[in-house]
Amino acid sequence: QVQLQQSGPELVKPGASVRISCKASGYTFTSYYIHWVKQRPGQGLEWIGWIYPGNVNTKYNEKFKGKATLTADKSSSTAYMQLSSLTSEDSAVYFCARDGHYYGSPFDYWGQGTTLTVSS
Amino acid sequence: DILLTQSPAILSVSPGERVSFSCRASQSIGTSIHWYQQRTNGSPRLLIKYASESISGIPSRFSGSGSGTDFTLSINSVESEDIADYYCQQSNSWPRTFGGGTKLEIK
C-alpha cells in the first residue's frame, strides 16, 4: 500500500535551516510528483511546491521561492524539503503528498505531517 | 492566483441530517476541484475528485457537484465520525490553492 512517512518534529532556532524528509513506499517513486503543503496552527492549507523524482524537476509557489528547496533521493525513495532563514512565521505542520500522476490530479496520499517549531 | 472561498466557516448539524459545503472560485476552473477531510491532528484525506468523482474507500454518503465557479460537497446523512474540517482545492492552474475550510460540528 502507498505510504508516505515523514520525519519527526523539529525545534529550531530563528535564522537556522531545517530539512524535513518524506519516505515513499508501495509505489514507483520516480513516476509520481511529490508536493509539499504548509499548515500554520489553526489555519488552512498552503501549497509550497512539487518535485518530480524521475528527473528532479521542481516547481515552487512564488511565495516560497528562496524559503523552500525541494530535493529527492531515488536510491532511498525519499523526498526532502529544506527551509532556510527560519522565523516564527515558519512554525507550522508541513505535509508531503503524492498526486495522481496526471496533470490536474488531486493529492491522493499524504504523509502524517511534520511539526516545525521555530523558537529561541 | 485562484482564490477559493468556502462558506460558511462553521456548520453545526445533528446526526442524520444532510449538510452541504460551498466552495466558490474567483474564476472559472471547469471541474478541477477536489475535496478533502481533515480530522483534528490528522492529515487531509481525499474525499471527492474533479468536482463529483467518487474515491475508493470513501463512504457513499459523500458526494460533490458543480462546475465553473461554484461547487458543493454534500454529506447525505451526517455521522459523528464526520466531525472535521473540509477543504476544497483547485488544480486548474499554478499555484495550487485551497479554500479556507469549513468546520463541521455535530450538535
mmCIF file of C-alpha atoms in Angstrom:
data_model
loop_
_atom_site.group_PDB
_atom_site.id
_atom_site.type_symbol
_atom_site.label_atom_id
_atom_site.label_comp_id
_atom_site.label_asym_id
_atom_site.label_seq_id
_atom_site.Cartn_x
_atom_site.Cartn_y
_atom_site.Cartn_z
ATOM 1 C CA GLN A 1 0.000 0.000 0.000
ATOM 2 C CA VAL A 2 1.122 3.542 -0.688
ATOM 3 C CA GLN A 3 2.709 5.214 2.316
ATOM 4 C CA LEU A 4 4.492 8.493 2.871
ATOM 5 C CA GLN A 5 6.439 8.503 6.134
ATOM 6 C CA GLN A 6 7.693 11.876 7.306
ATOM 7 C CA SER A 7 10.451 12.713 9.750
ATOM 8 C CA GLY A 8 9.757 13.706 13.332
ATOM 9 C CA PRO A 9 9.060 17.064 14.962
ATOM 10 C CA GLU A 10 11.714 19.748 14.832
ATOM 11 C CA LEU A 11 12.556 22.563 17.235
ATOM 12 C CA VAL A 12 14.999 25.011 15.677
ATOM 13 C CA LYS A 13 16.265 28.493 16.409
ATOM 14 C CA PRO A 14 15.433 31.563 14.359
ATOM 15 C CA GLY A 15 17.811 32.066 11.465
ATOM 16 C CA ALA A 16 18.661 28.380 11.199
ATOM 17 C CA SER A 17 17.728 25.894 8.483
ATOM 18 C CA VAL A 18 15.968 22.551 8.709
ATOM 19 C CA ARG A 19 15.451 19.589 6.396
ATOM 20 C CA ILE A 20 12.278 17.506 6.534
ATOM 21 C CA SER A 21 12.064 14.110 4.870
ATOM 22 C CA CYS A 22 9.261 12.116 3.275
ATOM 23 C CA LYS A 23 9.980 8.441 2.573
ATOM 24 C CA ALA A 24 7.739 6.832 -0.010
ATOM 25 C CA SER A 25 6.811 3.174 -0.289
ATOM 26 C CA GLY A 26 4.281 0.983 -2.055
ATOM 27 C CA TYR A 27 4.613 2.573 -5.494
ATOM 28 C CA THR A 28 7.177 3.626 -8.101
ATOM 29 C CA PHE A 29 8.731 6.706 -6.503
ATOM 30 C CA THR A 30 10.087 8.123 -9.739
ATOM 31 C CA SER A 31 6.717 8.150 -11.509
ATOM 32 C CA TYR A 32 4.689 10.485 -9.302
ATOM 33 C CA TYR A 33 5.038 14.082 -8.198
ATOM 34 C CA ILE A 34 5.587 14.819 -4.517
ATOM 35 C CA HIS A 35 4.059 18.042 -3.250
ATOM 36 C CA TRP A 36 4.638 19.907 -0.013
ATOM 37 C CA VAL A 37 1.911 21.753 1.890
ATOM 38 C CA LYS A 38 2.129 24.090 4.889
ATOM 39 C CA GLN A 39 -0.457 24.443 7.631
ATOM 40 C CA ARG A 40 0.018 27.053 10.333
ATOM 41 C CA PRO A 41 -1.673 26.415 13.701
ATOM 42 C CA GLY A 42 -5.435 26.763 13.357
ATOM 43 C CA GLN A 43 -5.075 27.845 9.741
ATOM 44 C CA GLY A 44 -5.732 26.460 6.295
ATOM 45 C CA LEU A 45 -3.517 24.699 3.776
ATOM 46 C CA GLU A 46 -0.904 26.368 1.590
ATOM 47 C CA TRP A 47 0.833 24.734 -1.367
ATOM 48 C CA ILE A 48 4.621 25.124 -1.359
ATOM 49 C CA GLY A 49 5.752 23.291 -4.478
ATOM 50 C CA TRP A 50 6.434 19.970 -6.120
ATOM 51 C CA ILE A 51 9.308 17.779 -7.159
ATOM 52 C CA TYR A 52 9.218 15.058 -9.773
ATOM 53 C CA PRO A 53 11.715 12.433 -8.588
ATOM 54 C CA GLY A 54 12.047 10.928 -12.054
ATOM 55 C CA ASN A 55 14.001 13.923 -13.351
ATOM 56 C CA VAL A 56 14.167 16.041 -10.162
ATOM 57 C CA ASN A 57 12.352 18.889 -11.839
ATOM 58 C CA THR A 58 10.758 21.276 -9.376
ATOM 59 C CA LYS A 59 8.109 23.959 -9.297
ATOM 60 C CA TYR A 60 7.536 26.415 -6.473
ATOM 61 C CA ASN A 61 4.823 28.712 -5.275
ATOM 62 C CA GLU A 62 6.332 32.181 -5.798
ATOM 63 C CA LYS A 63 5.681 32.871 -2.140
ATOM 64 C CA PHE A 64 8.120 30.129 -1.097
ATOM 65 C CA LYS A 65 10.927 30.750 -3.569
ATOM 66 C CA GLY A 66 14.072 31.363 -1.566
ATOM 67 C CA LYS A 67 12.489 29.798 1.506
ATOM 68 C CA ALA A 68 11.983 26.169 0.459
ATOM 69 C CA THR A 69 14.262 23.895 -1.546
ATOM 70 C CA LEU A 70 12.960 20.541 -2.727
ATOM 71 C CA THR A 71 15.187 17.567 -3.462
ATOM 72 C CA ALA A 72 14.799 13.828 -3.867
ATOM 73 C CA ASP A 73 16.948 10.720 -3.495
ATOM 74 C CA LYS A 74 15.877 7.957 -5.847
ATOM 75 C CA SER A 75 18.027 5.367 -4.118
ATOM 76 C CA SER A 76 16.078 5.681 -0.883
ATOM 77 C CA SER A 77 12.730 6.825 -2.365
ATOM 78 C CA THR A 78 12.855 9.873 -0.154
ATOM 79 C CA ALA A 79 11.864 13.448 -0.860
ATOM 80 C CA TYR A 80 13.243 16.329 1.142
ATOM 81 C CA MET A 81 12.295 19.904 1.822
ATOM 82 C CA GLN A 82 14.833 22.316 3.249
ATOM 83 C CA LEU A 83 13.575 25.522 4.826
ATOM 84 C CA SER A 84 16.076 28.308 5.367
ATOM 85 C CA SER A 85 16.385 31.537 7.373
ATOM 86 C CA LEU A 86 13.663 30.374 9.690
ATOM 87 C CA THR A 87 11.374 32.768 11.542
ATOM 88 C CA SER A 88 8.326 32.283 13.731
ATOM 89 C CA GLU A 89 6.217 32.553 10.572
ATOM 90 C CA ASP A 90 7.666 29.207 9.503
ATOM 91 C CA SER A 91 6.309 27.418 12.581
ATOM 92 C CA ALA A 92 3.740 25.058 11.125
ATOM 93 C CA VAL A 93 2.916 21.496 10.221
ATOM 94 C CA TYR A 94 4.353 20.504 6.881
ATOM 95 C CA PHE A 95 2.841 17.705 4.830
ATOM 96 C CA CYS A 96 4.150 15.849 1.832
ATOM 97 C CA ALA A 97 1.569 14.471 -0.565
ATOM 98 C CA ARG A 98 1.546 12.481 -3.767
ATOM 99 C CA ASP A 99 -0.549 13.470 -6.705
ATOM 100 C CA GLY A 100 -2.370 11.154 -9.001
ATOM 101 C CA HIS A 101 0.181 11.104 -11.831
ATOM 102 C CA TYR A 102 -1.795 13.178 -14.334
ATOM 103 C CA TYR A 103 -1.872 16.954 -14.745
ATOM 104 C CA GLY A 104 -4.566 18.320 -12.507
ATOM 105 C CA SER A 105 -4.685 15.233 -10.324
ATOM 106 C CA PRO A 106 -5.630 15.652 -6.670
ATOM 107 C CA PHE A 107 -3.343 14.756 -3.787
ATOM 108 C CA ASP A 108 -4.331 11.168 -3.200
ATOM 109 C CA TYR A 109 -1.895 10.157 -0.441
ATOM 110 C CA TRP A 110 -0.497 12.296 2.356
ATOM 111 C CA GLY A 111 2.234 11.945 4.927
ATOM 112 C CA GLN A 112 1.397 12.242 8.601
ATOM 113 C CA GLY A 113 2.863 15.726 8.832
ATOM 114 C CA THR A 114 5.982 17.152 10.470
ATOM 115 C CA THR A 115 5.623 19.833 13.123
ATOM 116 C CA LEU A 116 8.230 22.576 12.934
ATOM 117 C CA THR A 117 8.620 24.974 15.826
ATOM 118 C CA VAL A 118 10.914 27.953 15.405
ATOM 119 C CA SER A 119 11.834 29.378 18.777
ATOM 120 C CA SER A 120 14.887 30.620 20.625
ATOM 121 C CA ASP B 1 -3.726 33.076 -8.113
ATOM 122 C CA ILE B 2 -7.155 31.492 -7.995
ATOM 123 C CA LEU B 3 -8.949 32.358 -4.771
ATOM 124 C CA LEU B 4 -11.270 29.731 -3.313
ATOM 125 C CA THR B 5 -13.867 30.998 -0.857
ATOM 126 C CA GLN B 6 -15.552 28.469 1.382
ATOM 127 C CA SER B 7 -18.723 29.154 3.290
ATOM 128 C CA PRO B 8 -19.834 29.052 5.957
ATOM 129 C CA ALA B 9 -16.820 28.911 8.247
ATOM 130 C CA ILE B 10 -18.656 26.647 10.672
ATOM 131 C CA LEU B 11 -21.570 24.270 10.171
ATOM 132 C CA SER B 12 -23.433 22.720 13.078
ATOM 133 C CA VAL B 13 -25.796 19.848 12.337
ATOM 134 C CA SER B 14 -27.488 16.940 14.076
ATOM 135 C CA PRO B 15 -26.599 13.330 13.290
ATOM 136 C CA GLY B 16 -28.606 12.035 10.336
ATOM 137 C CA GLU B 17 -29.065 15.442 8.752
ATOM 138 C CA ARG B 18 -27.895 16.351 5.269
ATOM 139 C CA VAL B 19 -25.221 19.037 5.071
ATOM 140 C CA SER B 20 -23.691 20.983 2.193
ATOM 141 C CA PHE B 21 -20.396 22.833 1.975
ATOM 142 C CA SER B 22 -19.856 25.604 -0.541
ATOM 143 C CA CYS B 23 -16.687 26.495 -2.434
ATOM 144 C CA ARG B 24 -16.564 29.403 -4.868
ATOM 145 C CA ALA B 25 -13.660 30.061 -7.227
ATOM 146 C CA SER B 26 -12.507 33.534 -8.280
ATOM 147 C CA GLN B 27 -12.529 32.427 -11.924
ATOM 148 C CA SER B 28 -13.918 29.533 -13.919
ATOM 149 C CA ILE B 29 -11.997 26.311 -13.341
ATOM 150 C CA GLY B 30 -14.201 23.743 -15.043
ATOM 151 C CA THR B 31 -14.370 20.743 -12.736
ATOM 152 C CA SER B 32 -10.780 20.980 -11.449
ATOM 153 C CA ILE B 33 -11.803 21.000 -7.813
ATOM 154 C CA HIS B 34 -11.117 18.378 -5.167
ATOM 155 C CA TRP B 35 -12.421 17.988 -1.615
ATOM 156 C CA TYR B 36 -10.523 16.865 1.472
ATOM 157 C CA GLN B 37 -11.458 15.995 5.021
ATOM 158 C CA GLN B 38 -9.062 16.754 7.860
ATOM 159 C CA ARG B 39 -9.810 15.455 11.327
ATOM 160 C CA THR B 40 -8.194 17.028 14.387
ATOM 161 C CA ASN B 41 -4.416 16.483 14.338
ATOM 162 C CA GLY B 42 -4.745 14.376 11.192
ATOM 163 C CA SER B 43 -3.672 14.602 7.589
ATOM 164 C CA PRO B 44 -6.053 15.667 4.838
ATOM 165 C CA ARG B 45 -7.905 12.796 3.193
ATOM 166 C CA LEU B 46 -9.191 12.958 -0.369
ATOM 167 C CA LEU B 47 -12.977 12.655 -0.471
ATOM 168 C CA ILE B 48 -14.062 13.741 -3.957
ATOM 169 C CA LYS B 49 -12.024 14.486 -7.073
ATOM 170 C CA TYR B 50 -12.873 16.543 -10.155
ATOM 171 C CA ALA B 51 -15.941 18.056 -8.501
ATOM 172 C CA SER B 52 -18.075 14.923 -8.451
ATOM 173 C CA GLU B 53 -15.981 11.769 -8.890
ATOM 174 C CA SER B 54 -16.053 9.330 -6.020
ATOM 175 C CA ILE B 55 -12.957 7.924 -4.329
ATOM 176 C CA SER B 56 -12.497 4.250 -3.476
ATOM 177 C CA GLY B 57 -12.958 3.627 0.223
ATOM 178 C CA ILE B 58 -14.882 6.833 0.897
ATOM 179 C CA PRO B 59 -18.434 6.288 2.224
ATOM 180 C CA SER B 60 -21.163 6.798 -0.342
ATOM 181 C CA ARG B 61 -22.826 9.476 1.798
ATOM 182 C CA PHE B 62 -20.199 11.925 0.467
ATOM 183 C CA SER B 63 -20.938 13.481 -2.918
ATOM 184 C CA GLY B 64 -19.867 16.500 -4.907
ATOM 185 C CA SER B 65 -21.318 18.717 -7.609
ATOM 186 C CA GLY B 66 -20.692 21.893 -9.533
ATOM 187 C CA SER B 67 -18.631 23.317 -12.350
ATOM 188 C CA GLY B 68 -17.219 26.654 -13.381
ATOM 189 C CA THR B 69 -17.005 28.721 -10.210
ATOM 190 C CA ASP B 70 -19.499 27.165 -7.784
ATOM 191 C CA PHE B 71 -19.001 23.821 -6.132
ATOM 192 C CA THR B 72 -20.721 21.853 -3.392
ATOM 193 C CA LEU B 73 -19.724 18.961 -1.176
ATOM 194 C CA SER B 74 -22.634 17.160 0.460
ATOM 195 C CA ILE B 75 -22.903 14.603 3.216
ATOM 196 C CA ASN B 76 -26.169 12.743 2.899
ATOM 197 C CA SER B 77 -26.617 11.659 6.494
ATOM 198 C CA VAL B 78 -24.035 13.059 8.871
ATOM 199 C CA GLU B 79 -22.369 10.750 11.364
ATOM 200 C CA SER B 80 -20.335 11.657 14.430
ATOM 201 C CA GLU B 81 -17.142 10.485 12.719
ATOM 202 C CA ASP B 82 -17.620 13.244 10.129
ATOM 203 C CA ILE B 83 -16.531 15.891 12.640
ATOM 204 C CA ALA B 84 -13.653 17.553 10.804
ATOM 205 C CA ASP B 85 -12.512 20.467 8.698
ATOM 206 C CA TYR B 86 -13.338 20.293 4.997
ATOM 207 C CA TYR B 87 -11.234 21.936 2.297
ATOM 208 C CA CYS B 88 -11.625 22.429 -1.414
ATOM 209 C CA GLN B 89 -8.538 22.653 -3.664
ATOM 210 C CA GLN B 90 -8.171 23.666 -7.302
ATOM 211 C CA SER B 91 -5.880 22.006 -9.828
ATOM 212 C CA ASN B 92 -6.713 24.230 -12.798
ATOM 213 C CA SER B 93 -3.602 26.367 -12.546
ATOM 214 C CA TRP B 94 -0.446 27.122 -10.571
ATOM 215 C CA PRO B 95 -0.065 27.755 -7.745
ATOM 216 C CA ARG B 96 -2.429 25.159 -6.416
ATOM 217 C CA THR B 97 -4.695 26.811 -3.866
ATOM 218 C CA PHE B 98 -7.026 25.679 -1.119
ATOM 219 C CA GLY B 99 -10.128 27.215 0.325
ATOM 220 C CA GLY B 100 -10.068 28.473 3.888
ATOM 221 C CA GLY B 101 -12.033 25.454 5.092
ATOM 222 C CA THR B 102 -15.356 24.774 6.767
ATOM 223 C CA LYS B 103 -15.521 23.239 10.220
ATOM 224 C CA LEU B 104 -18.282 20.672 10.743
ATOM 225 C CA GLU B 105 -19.659 20.407 14.244
ATOM 226 C CA ILE B 106 -22.213 17.904 15.476
ATOM 227 C CA LYS B 107 -24.992 19.164 17.710
#
